[in-house]
PDB file of C-alpha atoms in Angstrom:
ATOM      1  CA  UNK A  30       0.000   0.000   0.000  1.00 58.00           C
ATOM      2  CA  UNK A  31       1.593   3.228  -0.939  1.00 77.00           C
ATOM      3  CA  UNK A  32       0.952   5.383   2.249  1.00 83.00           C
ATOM      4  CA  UNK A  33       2.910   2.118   3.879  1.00 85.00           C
ATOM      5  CA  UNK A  34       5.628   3.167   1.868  1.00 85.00           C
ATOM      6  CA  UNK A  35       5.254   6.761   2.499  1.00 87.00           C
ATOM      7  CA  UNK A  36       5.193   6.157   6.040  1.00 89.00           C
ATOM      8  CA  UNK A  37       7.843   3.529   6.792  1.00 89.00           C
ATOM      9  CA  UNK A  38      10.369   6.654   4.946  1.00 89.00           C
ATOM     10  CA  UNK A  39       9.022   9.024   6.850  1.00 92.00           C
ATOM     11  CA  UNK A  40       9.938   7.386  10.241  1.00 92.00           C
ATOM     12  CA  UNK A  41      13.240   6.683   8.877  1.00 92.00           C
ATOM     13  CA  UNK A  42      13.812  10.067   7.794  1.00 92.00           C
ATOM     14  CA  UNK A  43      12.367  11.214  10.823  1.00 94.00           C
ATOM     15  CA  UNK A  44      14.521   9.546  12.799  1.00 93.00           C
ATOM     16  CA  UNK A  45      18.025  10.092  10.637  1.00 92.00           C
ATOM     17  CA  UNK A  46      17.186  13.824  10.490  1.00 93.00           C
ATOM     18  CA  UNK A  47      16.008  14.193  14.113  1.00 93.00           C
ATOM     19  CA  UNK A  48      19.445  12.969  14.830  1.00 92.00           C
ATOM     20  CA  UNK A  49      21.775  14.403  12.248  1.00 90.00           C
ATOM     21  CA  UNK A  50      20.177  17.855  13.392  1.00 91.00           C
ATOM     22  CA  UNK A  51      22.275  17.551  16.734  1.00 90.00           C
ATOM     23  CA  UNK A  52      25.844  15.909  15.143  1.00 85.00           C
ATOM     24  CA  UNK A  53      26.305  18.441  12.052  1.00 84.00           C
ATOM     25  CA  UNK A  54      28.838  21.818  13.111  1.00 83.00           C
ATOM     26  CA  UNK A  55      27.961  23.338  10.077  1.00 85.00           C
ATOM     27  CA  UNK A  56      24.279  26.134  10.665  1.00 90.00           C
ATOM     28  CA  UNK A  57      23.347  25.665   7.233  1.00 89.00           C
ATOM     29  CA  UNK A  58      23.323  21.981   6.528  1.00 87.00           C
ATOM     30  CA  UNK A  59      21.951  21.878  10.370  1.00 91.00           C
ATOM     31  CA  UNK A  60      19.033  24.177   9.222  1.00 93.00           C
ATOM     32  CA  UNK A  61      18.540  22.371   5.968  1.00 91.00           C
ATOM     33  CA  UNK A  62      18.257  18.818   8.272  1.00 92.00           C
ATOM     34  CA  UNK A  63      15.729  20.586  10.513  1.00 95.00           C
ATOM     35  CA  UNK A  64      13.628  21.556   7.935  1.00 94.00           C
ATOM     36  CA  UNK A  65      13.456  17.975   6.548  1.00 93.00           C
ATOM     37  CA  UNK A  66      12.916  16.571  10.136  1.00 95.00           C
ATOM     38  CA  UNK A  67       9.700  18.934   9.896  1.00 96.00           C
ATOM     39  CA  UNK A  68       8.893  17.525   6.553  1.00 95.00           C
ATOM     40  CA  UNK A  69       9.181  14.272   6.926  1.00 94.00           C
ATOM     41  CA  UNK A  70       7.176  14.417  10.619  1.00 96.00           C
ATOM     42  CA  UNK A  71       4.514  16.338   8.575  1.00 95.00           C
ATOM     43  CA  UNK A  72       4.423  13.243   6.266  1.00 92.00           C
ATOM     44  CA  UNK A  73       3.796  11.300   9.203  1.00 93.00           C
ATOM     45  CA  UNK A  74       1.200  13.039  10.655  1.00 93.00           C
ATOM     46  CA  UNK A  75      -0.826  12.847   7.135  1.00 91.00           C
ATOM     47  CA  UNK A  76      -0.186   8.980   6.830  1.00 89.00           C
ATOM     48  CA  UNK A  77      -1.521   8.559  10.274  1.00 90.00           C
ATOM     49  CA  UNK A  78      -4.377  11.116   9.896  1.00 88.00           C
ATOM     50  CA  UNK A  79      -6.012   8.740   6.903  1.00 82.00           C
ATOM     51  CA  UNK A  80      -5.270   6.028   9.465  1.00 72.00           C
ATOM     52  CA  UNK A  81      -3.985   3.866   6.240  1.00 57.00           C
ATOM     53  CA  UNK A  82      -0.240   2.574   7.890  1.00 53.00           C
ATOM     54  CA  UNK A  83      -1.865  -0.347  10.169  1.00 50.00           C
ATOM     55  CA  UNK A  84       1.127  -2.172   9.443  1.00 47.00           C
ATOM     56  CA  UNK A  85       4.141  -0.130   8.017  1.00 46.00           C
ATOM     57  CA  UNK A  86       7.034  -2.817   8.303  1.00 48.00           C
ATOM     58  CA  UNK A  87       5.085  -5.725   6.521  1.00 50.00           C
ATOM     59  CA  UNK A  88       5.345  -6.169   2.876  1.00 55.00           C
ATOM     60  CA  UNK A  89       7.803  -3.697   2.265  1.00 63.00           C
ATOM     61  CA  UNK A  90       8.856  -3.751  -1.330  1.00 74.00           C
ATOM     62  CA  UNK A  91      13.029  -3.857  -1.775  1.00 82.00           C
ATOM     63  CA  UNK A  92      13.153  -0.606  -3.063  1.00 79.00           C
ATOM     64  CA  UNK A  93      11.541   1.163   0.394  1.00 83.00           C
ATOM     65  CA  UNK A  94      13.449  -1.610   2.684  1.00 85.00           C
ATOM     66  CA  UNK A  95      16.409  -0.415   0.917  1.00 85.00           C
ATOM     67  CA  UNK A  96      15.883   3.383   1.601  1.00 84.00           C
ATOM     68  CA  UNK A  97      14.661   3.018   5.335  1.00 85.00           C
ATOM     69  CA  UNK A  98      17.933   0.813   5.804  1.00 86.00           C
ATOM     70  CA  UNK A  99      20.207   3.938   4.131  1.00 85.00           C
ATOM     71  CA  UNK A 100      18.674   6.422   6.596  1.00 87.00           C
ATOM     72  CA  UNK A 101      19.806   4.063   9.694  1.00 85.00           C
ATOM     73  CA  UNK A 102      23.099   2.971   8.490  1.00 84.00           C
ATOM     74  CA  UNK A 103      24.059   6.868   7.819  1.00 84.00           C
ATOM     75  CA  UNK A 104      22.558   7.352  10.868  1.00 81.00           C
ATOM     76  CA  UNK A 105      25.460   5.183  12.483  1.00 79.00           C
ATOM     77  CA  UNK A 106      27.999   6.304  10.618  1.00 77.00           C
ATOM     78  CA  UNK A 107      27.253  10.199   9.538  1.00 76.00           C
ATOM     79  CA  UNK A 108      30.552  11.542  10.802  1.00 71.00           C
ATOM     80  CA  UNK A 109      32.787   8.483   9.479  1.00 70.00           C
ATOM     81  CA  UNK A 110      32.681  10.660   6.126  1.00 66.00           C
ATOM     82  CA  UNK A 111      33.830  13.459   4.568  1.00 66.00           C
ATOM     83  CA  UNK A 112      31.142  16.225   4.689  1.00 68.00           C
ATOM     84  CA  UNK A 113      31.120  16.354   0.736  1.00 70.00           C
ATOM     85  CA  UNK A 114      31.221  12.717   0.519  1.00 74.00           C
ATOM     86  CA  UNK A 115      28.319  12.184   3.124  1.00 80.00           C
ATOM     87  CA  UNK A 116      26.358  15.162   1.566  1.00 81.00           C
ATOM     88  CA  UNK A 117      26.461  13.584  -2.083  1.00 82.00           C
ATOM     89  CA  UNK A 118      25.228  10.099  -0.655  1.00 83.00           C
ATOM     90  CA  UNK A 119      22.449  11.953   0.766  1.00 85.00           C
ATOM     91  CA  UNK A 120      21.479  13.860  -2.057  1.00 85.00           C
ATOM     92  CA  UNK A 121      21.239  10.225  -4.194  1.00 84.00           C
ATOM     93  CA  UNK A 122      19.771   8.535  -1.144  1.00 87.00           C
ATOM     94  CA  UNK A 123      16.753  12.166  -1.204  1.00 87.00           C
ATOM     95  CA  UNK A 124      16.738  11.641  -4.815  1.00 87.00           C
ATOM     96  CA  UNK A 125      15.124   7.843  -4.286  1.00 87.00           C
ATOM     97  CA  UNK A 126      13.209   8.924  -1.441  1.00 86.00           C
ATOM     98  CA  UNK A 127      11.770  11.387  -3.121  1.00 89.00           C
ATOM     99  CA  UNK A 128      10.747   9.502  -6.655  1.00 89.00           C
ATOM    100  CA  UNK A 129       9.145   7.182  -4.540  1.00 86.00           C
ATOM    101  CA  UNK A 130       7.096   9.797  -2.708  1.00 87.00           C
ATOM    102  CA  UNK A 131       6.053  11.151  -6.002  1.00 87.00           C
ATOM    103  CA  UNK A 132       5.150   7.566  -7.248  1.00 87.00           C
ATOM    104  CA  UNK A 133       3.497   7.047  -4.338  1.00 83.00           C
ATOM    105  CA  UNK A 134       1.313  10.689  -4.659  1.00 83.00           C
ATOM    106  CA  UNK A 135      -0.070   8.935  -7.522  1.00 82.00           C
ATOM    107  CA  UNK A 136      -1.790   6.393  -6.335  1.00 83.00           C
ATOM    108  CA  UNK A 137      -3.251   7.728  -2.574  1.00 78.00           C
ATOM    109  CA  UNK A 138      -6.653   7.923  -4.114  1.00 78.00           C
ATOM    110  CA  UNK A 139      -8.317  10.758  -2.534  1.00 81.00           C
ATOM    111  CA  UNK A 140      -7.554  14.514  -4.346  1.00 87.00           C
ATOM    112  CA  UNK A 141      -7.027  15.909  -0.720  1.00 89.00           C
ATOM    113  CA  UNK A 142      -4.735  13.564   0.266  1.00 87.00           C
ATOM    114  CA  UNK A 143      -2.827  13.720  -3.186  1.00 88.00           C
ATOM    115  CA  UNK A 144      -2.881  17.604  -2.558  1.00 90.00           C
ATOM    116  CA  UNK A 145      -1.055  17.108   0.840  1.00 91.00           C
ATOM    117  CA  UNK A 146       1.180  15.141  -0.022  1.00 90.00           C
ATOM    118  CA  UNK A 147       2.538  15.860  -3.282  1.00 91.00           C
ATOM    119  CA  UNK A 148       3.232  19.923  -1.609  1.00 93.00           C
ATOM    120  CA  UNK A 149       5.075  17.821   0.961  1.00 92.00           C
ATOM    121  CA  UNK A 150       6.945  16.050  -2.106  1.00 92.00           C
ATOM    122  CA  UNK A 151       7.096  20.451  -3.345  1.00 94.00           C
ATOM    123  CA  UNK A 152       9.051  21.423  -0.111  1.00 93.00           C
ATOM    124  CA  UNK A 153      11.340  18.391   0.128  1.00 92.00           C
ATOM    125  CA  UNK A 154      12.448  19.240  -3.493  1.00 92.00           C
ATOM    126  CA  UNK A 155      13.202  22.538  -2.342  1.00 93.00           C
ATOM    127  CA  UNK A 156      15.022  21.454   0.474  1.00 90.00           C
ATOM    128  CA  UNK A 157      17.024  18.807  -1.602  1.00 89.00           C
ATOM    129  CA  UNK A 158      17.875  21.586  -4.086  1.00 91.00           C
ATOM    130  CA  UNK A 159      19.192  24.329  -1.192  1.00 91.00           C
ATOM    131  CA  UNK A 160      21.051  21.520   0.229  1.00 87.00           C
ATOM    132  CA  UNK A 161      22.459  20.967  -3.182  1.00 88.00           C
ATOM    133  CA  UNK A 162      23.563  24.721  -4.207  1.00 90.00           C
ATOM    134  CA  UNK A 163      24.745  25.104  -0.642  1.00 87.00           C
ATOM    135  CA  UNK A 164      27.006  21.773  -1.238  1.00 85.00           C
ATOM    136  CA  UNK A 165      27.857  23.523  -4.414  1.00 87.00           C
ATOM    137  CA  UNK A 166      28.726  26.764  -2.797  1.00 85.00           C
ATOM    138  CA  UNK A 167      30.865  25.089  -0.008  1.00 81.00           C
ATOM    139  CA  UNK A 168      32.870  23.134  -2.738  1.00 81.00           C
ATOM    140  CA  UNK A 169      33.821  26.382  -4.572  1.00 84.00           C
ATOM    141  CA  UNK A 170      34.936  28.229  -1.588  1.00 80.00           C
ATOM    142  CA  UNK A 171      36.932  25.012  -0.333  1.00 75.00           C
ATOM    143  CA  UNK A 172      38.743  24.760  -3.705  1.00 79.00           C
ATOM    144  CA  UNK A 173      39.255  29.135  -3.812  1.00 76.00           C
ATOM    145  CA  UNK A 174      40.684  28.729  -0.327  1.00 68.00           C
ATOM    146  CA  UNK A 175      44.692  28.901   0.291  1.00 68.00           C
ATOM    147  CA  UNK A 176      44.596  25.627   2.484  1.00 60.00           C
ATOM    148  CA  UNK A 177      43.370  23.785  -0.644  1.00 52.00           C
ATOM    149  CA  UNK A 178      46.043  24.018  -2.961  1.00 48.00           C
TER     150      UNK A 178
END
């Protein structure tokens, strides 16, 4: 069922974000990762406002197992990498998340509920696009600095 699928990624993100929030130095990605804490909870609260998630962890297709499993092994290991490293993984791993969301908009069946959640889908674009110009900004003042030469 797609608000399953909707729902078993939002608790992951959730639960990545709600943590990365408090291990990230840098304010901007730290704002960025609040704002997608607040997304994904909003998702949340949607799912469990139709009441259609009785039983997010069962039948889980590979492809949403997969992307709840990213968001808790990065959780483990989010400061094993290289900021630029760990942000690109992220962007891929949104990039999933986020095609699935849209898939998943499709099919929810009722026009309010497909209006919720596809401008939830609208702001975590957003997000996933400031996260990648400020990623892009960051790189160009890391290689313009003296220390990287």
């Amino acid at each position: 069922m797609p608000l399953n699928d909707i729902y078993a990624l939002s608790k992951a993100g959730c639960n990545f974000y709600r943590f990365a929030t408090h291990h990230v130095d840098d304010y901007n990605i730290r704002r960025i990762f609040q704002q997608r804490f607040e997304i994904h909870q909003q998702l949340q609260d949607v799912v469990t406002q139709y009441g259609s998630h009785s039983h997010p962890d069962s039948n889980k297709e590979d492809r949403i197992q997969a992307c709840s499993d990213w968001f808790e092994t990065a959780q483990r290991s989010i400061q094993a990498f290289d900021n630029f490293i760990f942000l690109d993984l992220l962007e891929a791993q949104e990039r999933l998340t986020l095609d699935i969301l849209k898939r998943d908009v499709k099919k929810a069946g009722d026009e309010q509920l497909s209006h919720c959640l596809a401008q939830l889908a609208a702001y975590l674009q957003i997000s996933r696009d400031q996260l990648a110009a400020l990623k892009e900004q960051y790189r160009v003042q890391h290689q313009l600095s003296p220390s990287a030469s």
